[in-house]
PDB file of C-alpha atoms in Angstrom:
ATOM      1  CA  UNK V   7       0.006  -0.016  -0.005  1.00 48.00           C
ATOM      2  CA  UNK V   8       1.695   3.243  -1.152  1.00 49.00           C
ATOM      3  CA  UNK V   9       1.337   6.265   1.078  1.00 50.00           C
ATOM      4  CA  UNK V  10       0.606   9.361  -0.974  1.00 50.00           C
ATOM      5  CA  UNK V  11       3.029  12.239  -0.375  1.00 53.00           C
ATOM      6  CA  UNK V  12       1.796  14.521   2.372  1.00 74.00           C
ATOM      7  CA  UNK V  13       0.372  11.944   4.673  1.00 86.00           C
ATOM      8  CA  UNK V  14       3.372  11.987   6.939  1.00 86.00           C
ATOM      9  CA  UNK V  15       3.096  15.735   7.325  1.00 86.00           C
ATOM     10  CA  UNK V  16      -0.333  15.494   8.949  1.00 94.00           C
ATOM     11  CA  UNK V  17      -0.341  15.774  12.687  1.00 94.00           C
ATOM     12  CA  UNK V  18      -0.992  12.205  13.811  1.00 95.00           C
ATOM     13  CA  UNK V  19      -1.645  11.811  17.528  1.00 94.00           C
ATOM     14  CA  UNK V  20       0.478   9.711  19.884  1.00 94.00           C
ATOM     15  CA  UNK V  21      -1.527   6.630  18.872  1.00 95.00           C
ATOM     16  CA  UNK V  22      -0.929   7.308  15.165  1.00 97.00           C
ATOM     17  CA  UNK V  23      -4.506   8.445  14.585  1.00 97.00           C
ATOM     18  CA  UNK V  24      -6.317  11.464  13.191  1.00 97.00           C
ATOM     19  CA  UNK V  25     -10.068  12.205  13.501  1.00 97.00           C
ATOM     20  CA  UNK V  26     -12.030  12.249  10.210  1.00 98.00           C
ATOM     21  CA  UNK V  27     -15.304  14.078   9.790  1.00 98.00           C
ATOM     22  CA  UNK V  28     -17.339  12.495   7.010  1.00 98.00           C
ATOM     23  CA  UNK V  29     -19.663  14.817   5.104  1.00 98.00           C
ATOM     24  CA  UNK V  30     -22.092  14.152   2.196  1.00 98.00           C
ATOM     25  CA  UNK V  31     -20.489  16.162  -0.624  1.00 98.00           C
ATOM     26  CA  UNK V  32     -23.590  17.669  -2.145  1.00 97.00           C
ATOM     27  CA  UNK V  33     -26.087  18.163   0.721  1.00 97.00           C
ATOM     28  CA  UNK V  34     -23.428  19.144   3.250  1.00 97.00           C
ATOM     29  CA  UNK V  35     -24.845  16.752   5.826  1.00 98.00           C
ATOM     30  CA  UNK V  36     -22.293  15.723   8.447  1.00 98.00           C
ATOM     31  CA  UNK V  37     -22.647  11.969   8.627  1.00 98.00           C
ATOM     32  CA  UNK V  38     -20.217  10.685  11.188  1.00 98.00           C
ATOM     33  CA  UNK V  39     -16.866  11.066  12.830  1.00 97.00           C
ATOM     34  CA  UNK V  40     -14.302   8.217  12.967  1.00 97.00           C
ATOM     35  CA  UNK V  41     -10.575   7.679  13.320  1.00 97.00           C
ATOM     36  CA  UNK V  42      -8.004   6.999  10.655  1.00 98.00           C
ATOM     37  CA  UNK V  43      -4.465   5.733  10.915  1.00 97.00           C
ATOM     38  CA  UNK V  44      -1.926   6.059   8.091  1.00 96.00           C
ATOM     39  CA  UNK V  45      -2.983   2.766   6.525  1.00 96.00           C
ATOM     40  CA  UNK V  46      -6.696   3.570   6.528  1.00 97.00           C
ATOM     41  CA  UNK V  47      -6.044   6.948   5.014  1.00 97.00           C
ATOM     42  CA  UNK V  48      -3.814   5.420   2.307  1.00 95.00           C
ATOM     43  CA  UNK V  49      -6.462   2.843   1.497  1.00 97.00           C
ATOM     44  CA  UNK V  50      -9.175   5.569   1.451  1.00 97.00           C
ATOM     45  CA  UNK V  51      -7.087   7.647  -1.033  1.00 95.00           C
ATOM     46  CA  UNK V  52      -6.295   4.655  -3.177  1.00 95.00           C
ATOM     47  CA  UNK V  53      -9.713   2.953  -3.245  1.00 97.00           C
ATOM     48  CA  UNK V  54     -11.782   6.157  -3.111  1.00 97.00           C
ATOM     49  CA  UNK V  55     -13.917   4.511  -0.390  1.00 98.00           C
ATOM     50  CA  UNK V  56     -13.656   5.261   3.300  1.00 98.00           C
ATOM     51  CA  UNK V  57     -11.497   3.081   5.561  1.00 98.00           C
ATOM     52  CA  UNK V  58     -11.177   3.788   9.280  1.00 98.00           C
ATOM     53  CA  UNK V  59      -9.353   2.460  12.338  1.00 98.00           C
ATOM     54  CA  UNK V  60     -11.620   0.967  14.947  1.00 96.00           C
ATOM     55  CA  UNK V  61     -10.208   1.842  18.353  1.00 93.00           C
ATOM     56  CA  UNK V  62     -12.494  -0.597  20.155  1.00 91.00           C
ATOM     57  CA  UNK V  63     -11.759  -3.534  17.859  1.00 94.00           C
ATOM     58  CA  UNK V  64      -8.197  -2.406  17.017  1.00 96.00           C
ATOM     59  CA  UNK V  65      -8.593  -3.221  13.391  1.00 97.00           C
ATOM     60  CA  UNK V  66      -8.993  -1.577   9.952  1.00 98.00           C
ATOM     61  CA  UNK V  67     -12.568  -1.111   9.039  1.00 96.00           C
ATOM     62  CA  UNK V  68     -13.874  -0.722   5.483  1.00 98.00           C
ATOM     63  CA  UNK V  69     -17.106   1.268   5.899  1.00 97.00           C
ATOM     64  CA  UNK V  70     -19.929  -0.648   4.272  1.00 95.00           C
ATOM     65  CA  UNK V  71     -18.001  -3.884   3.755  1.00 94.00           C
ATOM     66  CA  UNK V  72     -20.761  -5.834   5.466  1.00 91.00           C
ATOM     67  CA  UNK V  73     -23.726  -3.428   5.246  1.00 90.00           C
ATOM     68  CA  UNK V  74     -23.117  -2.393   1.657  1.00 93.00           C
ATOM     69  CA  UNK V  75     -23.354   1.226   2.777  1.00 95.00           C
ATOM     70  CA  UNK V  76     -20.002   2.252   1.317  1.00 97.00           C
ATOM     71  CA  UNK V  77     -18.940   5.887   1.063  1.00 98.00           C
ATOM     72  CA  UNK V  78     -17.395   7.030  -2.240  1.00 98.00           C
ATOM     73  CA  UNK V  79     -14.837   9.676  -1.546  1.00 98.00           C
ATOM     74  CA  UNK V  80     -14.864  12.793  -3.660  1.00 97.00           C
ATOM     75  CA  UNK V  81     -12.341  14.899  -1.773  1.00 96.00           C
ATOM     76  CA  UNK V  82     -10.259  14.896   1.425  1.00 97.00           C
ATOM     77  CA  UNK V  83      -9.635  18.220   3.175  1.00 97.00           C
ATOM     78  CA  UNK V  84      -7.537  19.007   6.222  1.00 96.00           C
ATOM     79  CA  UNK V  85      -7.658  21.902   8.636  1.00 96.00           C
ATOM     80  CA  UNK V  86      -5.267  24.725   9.445  1.00 94.00           C
ATOM     81  CA  UNK V  87      -3.746  22.749  12.316  1.00 92.00           C
ATOM     82  CA  UNK V  88      -3.379  19.656  10.074  1.00 94.00           C
ATOM     83  CA  UNK V  89      -4.840  17.539  12.910  1.00 95.00           C
ATOM     84  CA  UNK V  90      -8.372  16.913  11.514  1.00 97.00           C
ATOM     85  CA  UNK V  91      -9.621  15.552   8.189  1.00 98.00           C
ATOM     86  CA  UNK V  92     -12.832  16.440   6.415  1.00 98.00           C
ATOM     87  CA  UNK V  93     -13.778  13.593   4.064  1.00 98.00           C
ATOM     88  CA  UNK V  94     -16.355  14.445   1.441  1.00 98.00           C
ATOM     89  CA  UNK V  95     -18.245  11.423   0.209  1.00 98.00           C
ATOM     90  CA  UNK V  96     -21.270  10.181  -1.645  1.00 98.00           C
ATOM     91  CA  UNK V  97     -22.886   7.768   0.862  1.00 96.00           C
ATOM     92  CA  UNK V  98     -24.648   4.752  -0.570  1.00 90.00           C
ATOM     93  CA  UNK V  99     -26.831   4.437   2.572  1.00 94.00           C
ATOM     94  CA  UNK V 100     -27.081   5.240   6.243  1.00 96.00           C
ATOM     95  CA  UNK V 101     -23.829   6.165   7.942  1.00 96.00           C
ATOM     96  CA  UNK V 102     -25.085   5.328  11.462  1.00 96.00           C
ATOM     97  CA  UNK V 103     -25.257   1.844  12.970  1.00 91.00           C
ATOM     98  CA  UNK V 104     -28.795   2.783  14.093  1.00 93.00           C
ATOM     99  CA  UNK V 105     -29.931   2.935  10.519  1.00 94.00           C
ATOM    100  CA  UNK V 106     -30.198   6.730  10.571  1.00 96.00           C
ATOM    101  CA  UNK V 107     -28.590   8.507   7.632  1.00 97.00           C
ATOM    102  CA  UNK V 108     -26.374  10.540   9.936  1.00 98.00           C
ATOM    103  CA  UNK V 109     -24.976   9.784  13.427  1.00 97.00           C
ATOM    104  CA  UNK V 110     -25.979  13.317  14.433  1.00 97.00           C
ATOM    105  CA  UNK V 111     -29.703  12.785  14.391  1.00 96.00           C
ATOM    106  CA  UNK V 112     -30.386  14.000  17.930  1.00 95.00           C
ATOM    107  CA  UNK V 113     -30.740  17.562  19.217  1.00 94.00           C
ATOM    108  CA  UNK V 114     -29.418  18.615  22.603  1.00 93.00           C
ATOM    109  CA  UNK V 115     -32.259  19.750  24.837  1.00 86.00           C
ATOM    110  CA  UNK V 116     -34.855  17.818  22.738  1.00 84.00           C
ATOM    111  CA  UNK V 117     -33.706  14.203  22.530  1.00 85.00           C
ATOM    112  CA  UNK V 118     -32.526  12.071  25.395  1.00 77.00           C
ATOM    113  CA  UNK V 119     -28.775  11.760  25.809  1.00 75.00           C
ATOM    114  CA  UNK V 120     -28.180   8.026  26.195  1.00 71.00           C
ATOM    115  CA  UNK V 121     -25.764   6.029  24.035  1.00 68.00           C
ATOM    116  CA  UNK V 122     -27.701   3.828  21.599  1.00 66.00           C
TER     117      UNK V 122
ATOM    118  CA  UNK Y   6     -24.063  29.223  35.270  1.00 45.00           C
ATOM    119  CA  UNK Y   7     -26.865  26.702  35.099  1.00 46.00           C
ATOM    120  CA  UNK Y   8     -26.066  23.511  33.207  1.00 46.00           C
ATOM    121  CA  UNK Y   9     -28.997  22.438  31.039  1.00 48.00           C
ATOM    122  CA  UNK Y  10     -30.319  18.917  31.705  1.00 52.00           C
ATOM    123  CA  UNK Y  11     -28.548  16.348  29.631  1.00 74.00           C
ATOM    124  CA  UNK Y  12     -25.073  17.767  29.616  1.00 86.00           C
ATOM    125  CA  UNK Y  13     -23.846  15.357  32.240  1.00 85.00           C
ATOM    126  CA  UNK Y  14     -25.043  12.403  30.176  1.00 85.00           C
ATOM    127  CA  UNK Y  15     -22.730  13.306  27.332  1.00 94.00           C
ATOM    128  CA  UNK Y  16     -19.581  11.198  27.147  1.00 94.00           C
ATOM    129  CA  UNK Y  17     -16.948  13.664  28.342  1.00 95.00           C
ATOM    130  CA  UNK Y  18     -13.348  12.391  27.962  1.00 94.00           C
ATOM    131  CA  UNK Y  19     -10.932  11.921  30.885  1.00 94.00           C
ATOM    132  CA  UNK Y  20      -9.996  15.568  30.651  1.00 95.00           C
ATOM    133  CA  UNK Y  21     -13.654  16.590  30.816  1.00 97.00           C
ATOM    134  CA  UNK Y  22     -13.739  17.589  27.172  1.00 97.00           C
ATOM    135  CA  UNK Y  23     -15.793  16.786  24.058  1.00 97.00           C
ATOM    136  CA  UNK Y  24     -14.959  17.688  20.477  1.00 97.00           C
ATOM    137  CA  UNK Y  25     -17.363  20.082  18.714  1.00 98.00           C
ATOM    138  CA  UNK Y  26     -17.712  20.359  14.971  1.00 98.00           C
ATOM    139  CA  UNK Y  27     -18.914  23.826  13.958  1.00 98.00           C
ATOM    140  CA  UNK Y  28     -21.071  23.998  10.842  1.00 98.00           C
ATOM    141  CA  UNK Y  29     -22.688  26.958   9.054  1.00 98.00           C
ATOM    142  CA  UNK Y  30     -26.389  26.124   9.448  1.00 98.00           C
ATOM    143  CA  UNK Y  31     -27.641  27.143   5.977  1.00 97.00           C
ATOM    144  CA  UNK Y  32     -24.683  26.379   3.604  1.00 97.00           C
ATOM    145  CA  UNK Y  33     -23.599  23.248   5.402  1.00 98.00           C
ATOM    146  CA  UNK Y  34     -20.012  24.385   5.379  1.00 98.00           C
ATOM    147  CA  UNK Y  35     -17.889  22.759   8.085  1.00 98.00           C
ATOM    148  CA  UNK Y  36     -16.057  25.692   9.570  1.00 98.00           C
ATOM    149  CA  UNK Y  37     -13.871  24.315  12.396  1.00 98.00           C
ATOM    150  CA  UNK Y  38     -13.420  21.786  15.150  1.00 97.00           C
ATOM    151  CA  UNK Y  39     -12.652  22.741  18.709  1.00 97.00           C
ATOM    152  CA  UNK Y  40     -13.072  21.401  22.234  1.00 97.00           C
ATOM    153  CA  UNK Y  41     -15.705  22.174  24.856  1.00 98.00           C
ATOM    154  CA  UNK Y  42     -15.827  21.449  28.577  1.00 97.00           C
ATOM    155  CA  UNK Y  43     -18.996  21.544  30.576  1.00 96.00           C
ATOM    156  CA  UNK Y  44     -18.644  25.238  31.304  1.00 96.00           C
ATOM    157  CA  UNK Y  45     -18.133  26.223  27.661  1.00 97.00           C
ATOM    158  CA  UNK Y  46     -21.081  24.128  26.541  1.00 97.00           C
ATOM    159  CA  UNK Y  47     -23.275  25.636  29.216  1.00 95.00           C
ATOM    160  CA  UNK Y  48     -22.244  29.173  28.209  1.00 97.00           C
ATOM    161  CA  UNK Y  49     -22.822  28.305  24.541  1.00 97.00           C
ATOM    162  CA  UNK Y  50     -26.356  27.036  25.251  1.00 95.00           C
ATOM    163  CA  UNK Y  51     -27.134  30.037  27.497  1.00 95.00           C
ATOM    164  CA  UNK Y  52     -25.643  32.784  25.410  1.00 97.00           C
ATOM    165  CA  UNK Y  53     -26.367  31.198  21.941  1.00 97.00           C
ATOM    166  CA  UNK Y  54     -22.844  32.017  20.913  1.00 98.00           C
ATOM    167  CA  UNK Y  55     -19.945  29.515  20.799  1.00 98.00           C
ATOM    168  CA  UNK Y  56     -17.597  29.125  23.735  1.00 98.00           C
ATOM    169  CA  UNK Y  57     -14.721  26.578  23.657  1.00 98.00           C
ATOM    170  CA  UNK Y  58     -12.000  25.330  25.932  1.00 98.00           C
ATOM    171  CA  UNK Y  59      -8.498  26.140  24.648  1.00 96.00           C
ATOM    172  CA  UNK Y  60      -6.278  23.176  25.498  1.00 93.00           C
ATOM    173  CA  UNK Y  61      -3.089  25.131  24.681  1.00 91.00           C
ATOM    174  CA  UNK Y  62      -3.961  28.184  26.825  1.00 94.00           C
ATOM    175  CA  UNK Y  63      -6.084  26.209  29.340  1.00 96.00           C
ATOM    176  CA  UNK Y  64      -8.801  28.752  29.357  1.00 97.00           C
ATOM    177  CA  UNK Y  65     -12.350  29.400  28.218  1.00 98.00           C
ATOM    178  CA  UNK Y  66     -12.536  31.030  24.819  1.00 96.00           C
ATOM    179  CA  UNK Y  67     -15.472  33.039  23.566  1.00 98.00           C
ATOM    180  CA  UNK Y  68     -15.165  32.714  19.751  1.00 97.00           C
ATOM    181  CA  UNK Y  69     -15.044  36.188  18.207  1.00 95.00           C
ATOM    182  CA  UNK Y  70     -14.557  38.061  21.560  1.00 94.00           C
ATOM    183  CA  UNK Y  71     -11.582  39.897  20.123  1.00 91.00           C
ATOM    184  CA  UNK Y  72     -12.084  39.481  16.314  1.00 90.00           C
ATOM    185  CA  UNK Y  73     -15.812  40.196  16.293  1.00 93.00           C
ATOM    186  CA  UNK Y  74     -16.318  36.982  14.351  1.00 95.00           C
ATOM    187  CA  UNK Y  75     -18.844  35.417  16.780  1.00 97.00           C
ATOM    188  CA  UNK Y  76     -20.929  32.436  15.842  1.00 98.00           C
ATOM    189  CA  UNK Y  77     -24.619  32.551  16.628  1.00 98.00           C
ATOM    190  CA  UNK Y  78     -25.790  29.090  17.614  1.00 98.00           C
ATOM    191  CA  UNK Y  79     -28.972  27.744  16.025  1.00 97.00           C
ATOM    192  CA  UNK Y  80     -28.843  24.171  17.158  1.00 96.00           C
ATOM    193  CA  UNK Y  81     -26.541  21.719  18.956  1.00 97.00           C
ATOM    194  CA  UNK Y  82     -26.647  18.056  17.869  1.00 97.00           C
ATOM    195  CA  UNK Y  83     -24.861  15.062  19.306  1.00 96.00           C
ATOM    196  CA  UNK Y  84     -23.947  11.764  17.816  1.00 96.00           C
ATOM    197  CA  UNK Y  85     -25.070   8.215  18.455  1.00 94.00           C
ATOM    198  CA  UNK Y  86     -22.055   7.591  20.765  1.00 92.00           C
ATOM    199  CA  UNK Y  87     -22.763  10.852  22.638  1.00 94.00           C
ATOM    200  CA  UNK Y  88     -19.090  11.712  22.368  1.00 95.00           C
ATOM    201  CA  UNK Y  89     -19.144  14.374  19.619  1.00 97.00           C
ATOM    202  CA  UNK Y  90     -21.134  17.600  19.170  1.00 98.00           C
ATOM    203  CA  UNK Y  91     -22.260  19.213  15.950  1.00 98.00           C
ATOM    204  CA  UNK Y  92     -22.868  22.897  16.547  1.00 98.00           C
ATOM    205  CA  UNK Y  93     -24.943  24.611  13.894  1.00 98.00           C
ATOM    206  CA  UNK Y  94     -24.180  28.338  13.679  1.00 98.00           C
ATOM    207  CA  UNK Y  95     -24.518  31.473  11.735  1.00 98.00           C
ATOM    208  CA  UNK Y  96     -20.917  32.772  11.486  1.00 96.00           C
ATOM    209  CA  UNK Y  97     -20.391  36.550  11.420  1.00 90.00           C
ATOM    210  CA  UNK Y  98     -17.061  36.186   9.723  1.00 94.00           C
ATOM    211  CA  UNK Y  99     -14.096  33.875   9.086  1.00 96.00           C
ATOM    212  CA  UNK Y 100     -13.855  30.923  11.497  1.00 96.00           C
ATOM    213  CA  UNK Y 101     -10.143  30.391  10.813  1.00 96.00           C
ATOM    214  CA  UNK Y 102      -7.269  32.334  12.374  1.00 91.00           C
ATOM    215  CA  UNK Y 103      -5.773  32.558   8.827  1.00 93.00           C
ATOM    216  CA  UNK Y 104      -8.717  34.710   7.722  1.00 94.00           C
ATOM    217  CA  UNK Y 105     -10.252  31.922   5.625  1.00 96.00           C
ATOM    218  CA  UNK Y 106     -13.934  31.337   6.168  1.00 97.00           C
ATOM    219  CA  UNK Y 107     -13.320  27.691   7.113  1.00 98.00           C
ATOM    220  CA  UNK Y 108     -10.343  25.976   8.692  1.00 97.00           C
ATOM    221  CA  UNK Y 109     -10.768  23.234   6.104  1.00 97.00           C
ATOM    222  CA  UNK Y 110      -9.636  25.243   3.076  1.00 96.00           C
ATOM    223  CA  UNK Y 111      -6.941  22.863   1.890  1.00 95.00           C
ATOM    224  CA  UNK Y 112      -7.310  19.648  -0.096  1.00 94.00           C
ATOM    225  CA  UNK Y 113      -5.055  16.670   0.506  1.00 93.00           C
ATOM    226  CA  UNK Y 114      -2.957  15.941  -2.576  1.00 86.00           C
ATOM    227  CA  UNK Y 115      -3.319  19.491  -3.817  1.00 84.00           C
ATOM    228  CA  UNK Y 116      -2.202  21.866  -1.083  1.00 84.00           C
ATOM    229  CA  UNK Y 117       0.871  21.589   1.020  1.00 77.00           C
ATOM    230  CA  UNK Y 118       0.495  19.939   4.405  1.00 74.00           C
ATOM    231  CA  UNK Y 119       2.277  22.336   6.798  1.00 71.00           C
ATOM    232  CA  UNK Y 120       0.663  23.871   9.822  1.00 67.00           C
ATOM    233  CA  UNK Y 121      -0.039  27.601   9.249  1.00 66.00           C
TER     234      UNK Y 121
END
């Protein structure tokens, strides 16, 4: 897996991770936030589909591999501090494990705050 | 400073912080990512303007207090894991310290990856 130039210059945290915000490229909807390591970012750039690092399972995770809800990547942006990614995608289906299109479907002060 | 019900149920990290994605409410533009502690979230909900916790300066930070580029909050959402906030705002001006409207103004593979 080749690592595109520039990846090393991102500000990876002590665990070799960087947070990635995933946004639907046309509607602007923020779908989810997940973590990437160098390998998952390289695979994302190469395959044009999102790959993440699961901190709980400690393994690479190809979004949609089992559900079919892959995310086709149109652009990857990074912020002024180079410590956060913004991944623009076309999502084939729900981003959230609850079946909701976005993980941010609840409003503070309106919906209960319990993990699902 | 009263803390609206529900705040305690969010999944604050060991340092008492939660990441907050700030998004322009109408255009959908992702403007920045910053950290909130309980106090900054309470102030944000009460004042309807964004307050963050600066990890580098270890102090509360009212966005736009000096620059005038405040962010009027229209809604605060939280994700399925209750560990990330999505703050919808109307931004009076640039969110980024570089003067760019959004901190995510650079594209991986196109723009150089050095911190500004």
